[in-house]
Coordinates of C-alpha atoms in Angstrom, one line a residue:
X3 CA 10.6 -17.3 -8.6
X4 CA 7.0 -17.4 -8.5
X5 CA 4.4 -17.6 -11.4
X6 CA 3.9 -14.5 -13.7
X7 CA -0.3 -14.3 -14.5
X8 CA -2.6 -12.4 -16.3
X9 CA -3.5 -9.2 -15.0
X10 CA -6.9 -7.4 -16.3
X11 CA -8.2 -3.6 -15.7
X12 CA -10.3 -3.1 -12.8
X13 CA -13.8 -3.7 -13.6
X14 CA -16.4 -2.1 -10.7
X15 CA -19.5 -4.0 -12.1
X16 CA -17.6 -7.2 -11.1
X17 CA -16.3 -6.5 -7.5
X18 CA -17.0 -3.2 -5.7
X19 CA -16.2 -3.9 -2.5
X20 CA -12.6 -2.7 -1.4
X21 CA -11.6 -5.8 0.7
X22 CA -13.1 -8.2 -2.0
X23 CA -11.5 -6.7 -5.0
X24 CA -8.1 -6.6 -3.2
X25 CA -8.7 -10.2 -2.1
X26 CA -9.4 -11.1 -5.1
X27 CA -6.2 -9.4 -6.7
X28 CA -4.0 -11.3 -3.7
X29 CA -5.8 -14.4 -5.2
X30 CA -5.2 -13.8 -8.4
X31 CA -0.8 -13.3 -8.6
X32 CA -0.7 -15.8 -5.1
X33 CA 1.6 -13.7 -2.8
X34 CA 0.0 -10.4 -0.2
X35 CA 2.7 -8.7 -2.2
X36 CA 3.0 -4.5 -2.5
X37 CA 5.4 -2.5 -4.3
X38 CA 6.0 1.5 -2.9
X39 CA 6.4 3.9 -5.8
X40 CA 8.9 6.1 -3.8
X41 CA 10.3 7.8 -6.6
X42 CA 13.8 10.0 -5.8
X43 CA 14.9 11.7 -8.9
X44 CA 18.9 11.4 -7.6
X45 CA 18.3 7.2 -7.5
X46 CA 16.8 7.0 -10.8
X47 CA 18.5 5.0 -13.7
X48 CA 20.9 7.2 -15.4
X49 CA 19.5 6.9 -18.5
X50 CA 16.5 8.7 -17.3
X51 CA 18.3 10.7 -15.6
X52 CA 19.8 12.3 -19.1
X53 CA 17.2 12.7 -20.8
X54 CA 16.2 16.5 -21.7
X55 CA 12.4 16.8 -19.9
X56 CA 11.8 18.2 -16.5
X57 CA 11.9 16.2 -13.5
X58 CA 7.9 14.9 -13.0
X59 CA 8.4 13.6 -16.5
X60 CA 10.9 11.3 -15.4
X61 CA 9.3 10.2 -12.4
X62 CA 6.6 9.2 -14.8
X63 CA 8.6 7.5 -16.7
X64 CA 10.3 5.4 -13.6
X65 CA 6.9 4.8 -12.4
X66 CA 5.4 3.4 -15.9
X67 CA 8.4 1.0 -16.0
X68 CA 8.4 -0.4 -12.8
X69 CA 4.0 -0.8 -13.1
X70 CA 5.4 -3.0 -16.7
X71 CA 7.8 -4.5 -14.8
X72 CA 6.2 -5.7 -11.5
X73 CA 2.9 -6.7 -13.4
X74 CA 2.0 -10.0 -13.1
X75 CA 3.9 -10.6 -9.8
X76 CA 2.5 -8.1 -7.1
X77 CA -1.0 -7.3 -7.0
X78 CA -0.9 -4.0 -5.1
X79 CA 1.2 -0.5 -6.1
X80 CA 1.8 1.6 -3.7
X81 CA 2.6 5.1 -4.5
X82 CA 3.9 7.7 -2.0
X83 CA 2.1 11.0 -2.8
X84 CA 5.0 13.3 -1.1
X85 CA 6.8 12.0 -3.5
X86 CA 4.7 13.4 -6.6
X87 CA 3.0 16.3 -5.2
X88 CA 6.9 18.4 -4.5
X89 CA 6.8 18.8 -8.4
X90 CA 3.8 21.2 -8.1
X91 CA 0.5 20.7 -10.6
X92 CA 2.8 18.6 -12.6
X93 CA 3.3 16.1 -10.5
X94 CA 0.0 15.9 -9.2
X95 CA -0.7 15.0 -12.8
X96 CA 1.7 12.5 -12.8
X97 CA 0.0 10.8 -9.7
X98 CA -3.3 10.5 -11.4
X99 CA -1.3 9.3 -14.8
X100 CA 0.2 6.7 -12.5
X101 CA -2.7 5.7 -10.6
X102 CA -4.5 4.6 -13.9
X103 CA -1.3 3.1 -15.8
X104 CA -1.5 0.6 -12.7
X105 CA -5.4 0.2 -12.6
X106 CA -5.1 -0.5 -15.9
X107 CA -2.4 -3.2 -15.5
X108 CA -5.2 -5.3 -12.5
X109 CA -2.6 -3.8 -9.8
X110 CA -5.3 -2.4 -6.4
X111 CA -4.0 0.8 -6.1
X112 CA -2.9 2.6 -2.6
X113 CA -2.5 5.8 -1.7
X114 CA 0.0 6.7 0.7
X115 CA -0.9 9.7 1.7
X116 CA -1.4 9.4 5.5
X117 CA -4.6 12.1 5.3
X118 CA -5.9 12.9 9.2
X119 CA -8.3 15.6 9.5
X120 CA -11.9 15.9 10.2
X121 CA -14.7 16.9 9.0
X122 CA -15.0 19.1 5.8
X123 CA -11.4 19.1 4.8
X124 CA -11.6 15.3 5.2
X125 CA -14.4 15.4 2.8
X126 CA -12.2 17.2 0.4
X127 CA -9.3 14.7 0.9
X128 CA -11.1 11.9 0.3
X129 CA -12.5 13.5 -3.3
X130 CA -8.8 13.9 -4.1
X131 CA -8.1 10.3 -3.5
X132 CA -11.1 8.8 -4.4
X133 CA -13.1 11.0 -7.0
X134 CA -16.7 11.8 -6.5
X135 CA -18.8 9.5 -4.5
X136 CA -19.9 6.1 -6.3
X137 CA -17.1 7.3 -8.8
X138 CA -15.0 4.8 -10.3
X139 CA -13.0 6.8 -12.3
X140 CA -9.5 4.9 -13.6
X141 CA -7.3 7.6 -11.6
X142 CA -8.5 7.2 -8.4
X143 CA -7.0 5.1 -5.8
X144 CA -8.9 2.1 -4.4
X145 CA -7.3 2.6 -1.0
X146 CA -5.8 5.5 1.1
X147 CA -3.9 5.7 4.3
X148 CA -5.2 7.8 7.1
X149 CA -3.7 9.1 10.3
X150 CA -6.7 8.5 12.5
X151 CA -5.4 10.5 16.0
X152 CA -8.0 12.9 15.8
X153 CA -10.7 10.1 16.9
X154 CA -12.7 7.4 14.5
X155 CA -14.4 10.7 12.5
X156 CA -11.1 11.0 10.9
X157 CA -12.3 7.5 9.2
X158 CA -15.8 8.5 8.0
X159 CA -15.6 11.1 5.1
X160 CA -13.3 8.1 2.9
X161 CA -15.9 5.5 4.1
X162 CA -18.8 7.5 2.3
X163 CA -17.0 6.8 -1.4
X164 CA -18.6 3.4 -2.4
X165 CA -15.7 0.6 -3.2
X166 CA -12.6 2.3 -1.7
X167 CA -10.8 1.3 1.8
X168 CA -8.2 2.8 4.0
X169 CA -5.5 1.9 5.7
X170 CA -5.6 3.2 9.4
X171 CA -2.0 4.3 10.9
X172 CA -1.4 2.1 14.1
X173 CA 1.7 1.1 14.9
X174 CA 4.3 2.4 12.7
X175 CA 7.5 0.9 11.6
X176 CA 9.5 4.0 12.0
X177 CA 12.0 3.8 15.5
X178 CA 10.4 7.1 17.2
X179 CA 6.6 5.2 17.1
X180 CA 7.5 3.9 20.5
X181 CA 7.4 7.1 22.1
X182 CA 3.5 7.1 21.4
X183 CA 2.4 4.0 19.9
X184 CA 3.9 2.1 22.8
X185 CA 3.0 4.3 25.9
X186 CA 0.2 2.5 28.5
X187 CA -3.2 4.2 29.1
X188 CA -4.8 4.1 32.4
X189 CA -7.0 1.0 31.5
X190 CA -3.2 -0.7 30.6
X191 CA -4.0 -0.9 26.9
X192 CA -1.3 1.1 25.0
X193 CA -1.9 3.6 22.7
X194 CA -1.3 1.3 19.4
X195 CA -4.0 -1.5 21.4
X196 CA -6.8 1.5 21.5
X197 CA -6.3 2.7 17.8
X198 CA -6.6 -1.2 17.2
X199 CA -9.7 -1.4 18.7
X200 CA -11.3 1.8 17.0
X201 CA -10.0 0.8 14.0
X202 CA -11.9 -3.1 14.3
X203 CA -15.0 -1.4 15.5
X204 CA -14.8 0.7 12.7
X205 CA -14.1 -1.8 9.8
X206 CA -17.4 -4.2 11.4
X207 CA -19.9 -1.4 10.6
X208 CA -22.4 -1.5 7.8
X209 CA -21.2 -2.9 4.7
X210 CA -17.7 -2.9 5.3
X211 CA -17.3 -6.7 6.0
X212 CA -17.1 -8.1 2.1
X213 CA -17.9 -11.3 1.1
X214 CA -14.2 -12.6 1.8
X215 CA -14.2 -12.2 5.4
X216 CA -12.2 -8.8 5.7
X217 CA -12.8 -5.4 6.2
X218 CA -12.6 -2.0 3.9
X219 CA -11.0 -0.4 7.1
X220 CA -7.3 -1.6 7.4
X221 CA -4.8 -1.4 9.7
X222 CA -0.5 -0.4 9.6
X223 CA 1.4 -2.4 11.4
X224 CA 4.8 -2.1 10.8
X225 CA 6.9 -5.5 10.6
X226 CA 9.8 -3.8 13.0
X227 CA 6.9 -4.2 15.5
X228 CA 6.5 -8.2 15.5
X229 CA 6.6 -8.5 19.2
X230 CA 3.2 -6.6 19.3
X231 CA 1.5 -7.9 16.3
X232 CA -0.1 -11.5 17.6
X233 CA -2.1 -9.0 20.0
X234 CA -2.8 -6.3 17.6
X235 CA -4.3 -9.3 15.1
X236 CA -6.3 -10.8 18.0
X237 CA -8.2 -6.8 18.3
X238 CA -8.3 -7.0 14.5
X239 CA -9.4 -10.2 13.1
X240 CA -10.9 -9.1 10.4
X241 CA -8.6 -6.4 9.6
X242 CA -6.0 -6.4 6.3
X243 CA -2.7 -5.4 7.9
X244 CA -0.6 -2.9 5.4
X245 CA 3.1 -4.2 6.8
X246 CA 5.7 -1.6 5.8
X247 CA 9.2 -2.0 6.9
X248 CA 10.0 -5.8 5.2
X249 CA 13.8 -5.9 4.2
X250 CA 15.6 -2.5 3.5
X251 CA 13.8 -1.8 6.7
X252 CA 15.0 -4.8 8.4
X253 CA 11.3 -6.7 8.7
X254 CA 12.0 -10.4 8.3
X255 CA 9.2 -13.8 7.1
X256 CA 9.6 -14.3 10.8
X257 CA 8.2 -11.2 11.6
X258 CA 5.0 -11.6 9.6
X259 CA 3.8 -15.0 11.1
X260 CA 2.7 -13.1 13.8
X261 CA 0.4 -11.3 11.7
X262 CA -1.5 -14.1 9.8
X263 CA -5.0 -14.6 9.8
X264 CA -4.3 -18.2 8.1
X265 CA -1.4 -19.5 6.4
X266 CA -4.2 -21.3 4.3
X267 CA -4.1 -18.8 1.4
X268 CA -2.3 -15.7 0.5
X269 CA -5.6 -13.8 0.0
X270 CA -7.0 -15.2 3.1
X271 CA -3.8 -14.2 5.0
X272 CA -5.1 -10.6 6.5
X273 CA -1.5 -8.7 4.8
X274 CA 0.0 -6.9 2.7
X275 CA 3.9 -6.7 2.7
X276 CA 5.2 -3.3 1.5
X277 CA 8.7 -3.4 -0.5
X278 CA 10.2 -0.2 -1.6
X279 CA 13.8 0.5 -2.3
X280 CA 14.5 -3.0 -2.4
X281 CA 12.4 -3.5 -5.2
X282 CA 13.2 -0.2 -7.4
X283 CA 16.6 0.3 -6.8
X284 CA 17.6 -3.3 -6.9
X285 CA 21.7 -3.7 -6.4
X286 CA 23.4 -4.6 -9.5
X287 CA 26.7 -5.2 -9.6
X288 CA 27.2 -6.5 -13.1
X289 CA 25.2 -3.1 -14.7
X290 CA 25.8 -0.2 -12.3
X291 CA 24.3 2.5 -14.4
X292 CA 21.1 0.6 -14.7
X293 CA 20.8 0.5 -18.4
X294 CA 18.4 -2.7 -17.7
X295 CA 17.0 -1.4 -15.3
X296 CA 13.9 -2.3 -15.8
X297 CA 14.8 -6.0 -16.2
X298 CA 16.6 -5.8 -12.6
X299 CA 13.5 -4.3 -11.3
X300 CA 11.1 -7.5 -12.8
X301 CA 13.3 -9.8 -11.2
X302 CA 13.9 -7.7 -8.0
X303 CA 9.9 -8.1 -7.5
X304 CA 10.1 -11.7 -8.6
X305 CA 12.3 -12.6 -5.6
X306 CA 10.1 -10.3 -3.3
X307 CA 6.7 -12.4 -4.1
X308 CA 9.2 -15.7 -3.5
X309 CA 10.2 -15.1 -0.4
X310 CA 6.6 -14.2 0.3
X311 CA 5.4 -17.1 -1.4
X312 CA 7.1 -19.2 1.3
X313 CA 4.9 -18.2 4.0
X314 CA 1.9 -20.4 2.2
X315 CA 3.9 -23.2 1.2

C-alpha cells in the first residue's frame, strides 16, 4: 500500500500552468496514478441502486464516493463525459458537480470527452470544458482529450484557455486502432508516428513547455500498444502520455517502461496510468452486494498506486 497525503483545493495564483500543476499533483501522492469515473448505473452498489432518486442522482452519488475514497492516493480523476451527458441537462449538471467535488479534493481533473472539430464549434467545446478564457472556475476541467484527425487546428481553440492542457488521441488501446493507427504513410512513418510528431510540435510552442520540463499538449498512448511506445516517446519527449488500457484492459508494469521519460521520479515520469473498472467495481468476494463499497474502492485504488509505485522504486 502506498502513503495516503494531504490533498488541498486547486489554487490558480500558485501554479497555472497545466503540465506544472499536474506535475506537481503526481509529486505530491508519489504514483502517475488516474482513476476513470465510468459510471454504469446497472454496476453500481446495490445500496444505491435502491434508493428512491432518479438515475443522475445516483451517479453522483457513486462519483462523490469514489472522489472521498481515492483522495489521497491518485492525483488525477478522470471522468468519462458519455457517461454523464445520456442523463440529459441532469447529468450534465452532475458533471460539473463532479468536476469541482474532485478539484476541491487537490485531484487534476480530465475530461474524457475526445472533442475533434475545428474552428468555431471547437471554440464552443473548449468553453464547455474549460469555462471562459483565463477562467478558473472550480467546475471546469484542467485537461480534456481531443481527437486531433482533422489536422493540428483541432488543438488550438483548447490552447487559447490559459492553464488547461489536452490530451491528443494517438494510438489508442482499443483492438480496431491498428486498422489506422498502424497503417504506413508513403514517407514509412505510420499514422500513430505522424500524429506523434504534430502533437510534439504542437506541445513545444509558446508557453506550453512549463517549468517542469513537460508540455500542456499530451499524448494517448494506449498500454496494449507497448511494442510501439519506445518510438512514440522518442517523437514526444516532452510529452505526458495519458495510458489507458492498464489491467481490466490487459496493460501490464512491463508495458509502461517503455513509456518513461525517467524512472527518477513519478512526476518526472512523462505518464499517467488510467484505471477504471478495476478500481470502482473492485471484486469482493466476502461482501457481494457492496454494502462497503466504498471501503473496497479506497483499497482497490491503494493497490493501483502500489503496483505503480513499483516502477520508481
Amino acid at each position: 500500500m502506498t502513503e495516503t497525503h494531504e490533498t488541498a483545493a486547486f489554487d490558480p495564483s500558485q501554479t497555472v500552468h497545466a503540465a506544472d500543476r499536474l506535475h506537481e499533483a503526481v509529486s505530491r501522492c508519489g504514483v502517475p496514478a488516474c482513476i476513470g469515473l465510468d459510471p454504469v448505473l446497472e454496476r453500481l452498489p446495490k445500496s444505491i441502486r435502491a434508493r428512491d432518486t432518479g438515475a443522475a442522482e445516483k451517479i453522483e452519488e457513486f462519483c462523490r464516493a469514489v472522489i472521498d475514497a481515492a483522495a489521497g492516493i491518485v492525483p488525477v480523476i478522470k471522468p468519462q463525459s458519455a457517461c454523464f451527458e445520456r442523463f440529459g441537462q441532469a447529468g450534465l449538471g452532475v458533471l460539473r458537480r463532479v468536476i469541482q467535488a474532485a478539484r476541491s479534493r487537490g485531484f487534476v481533473v480530465i475530461l474524457d470527452a475526445k472533442r475533434g472539430d475545428i474552428g468555431t464549434t471547437a471554440e464552443h467545446y473548449a468553453a464547455a470544458a474549460f469555462g471562459g478564457r483565463n477562467s478558473h472556475q472550480a467546475s471546469a476541467a484542467d485537461w480534456l482529450t481531443i481527437n486531433g484527425y482533422l489536422g493540428p487546428e483541432t488543438a488550438e481553440p483548447y490552447l487559447d484557455h490559459a492553464g488547461r492542457g489536452v490530451f491528443v488521441l494517438v494510438r489508442t488501446s482499443n483492438p480496431g486502432s491498428d486498422s489506422v493507427q498502424a497503417q504506413r504513410l508513403a514517407d514509412g512513418r505510420t499514422v500513430a508516428e505522424l500524429l506523434a510528431d504534430q502533437t510534439a510540435t504542437l506541445g513545444r510552442g509558446e508557453g506550453r513547455i512549463g517549468a517542469c520540463g513537460l508540455s500542456c499538449v499530451g499524448a494517448v498512448v494506449g498500454a496494449t500498444k507497448s511494442s510501439e511506445a519506445e518510438a512514440l516517446r522518442a517523437r514526444m519527449p516532452e510529452t505526458i502520455f495519458l495510458v489507458p488500457g492498464y489491467g481490466t484492459q490487459g496493460g501490464t508494469l512491463d508495458d509502461l517502461r517503455p513509456m518513461l521519460r525517467t524512472v527518477a521520479s513519478a512526476a518526472d515520469s512523462g505518464i499517467i496510468v488510467n484505471a477504471s473498472r478495476s478500481v470502482l467495481y473492485p471484486t469482493n468476494p466476502t461482501n457481494p452486494e457492496g454494502s462497503n463499497y466504498q471501503s473496497a474502492i479506497r483499497e482497490a485504488a491503494q493497490r493501483f498506486a502500489g503496483e505503480l509505485a513499483s516502477l520508481f522504486a
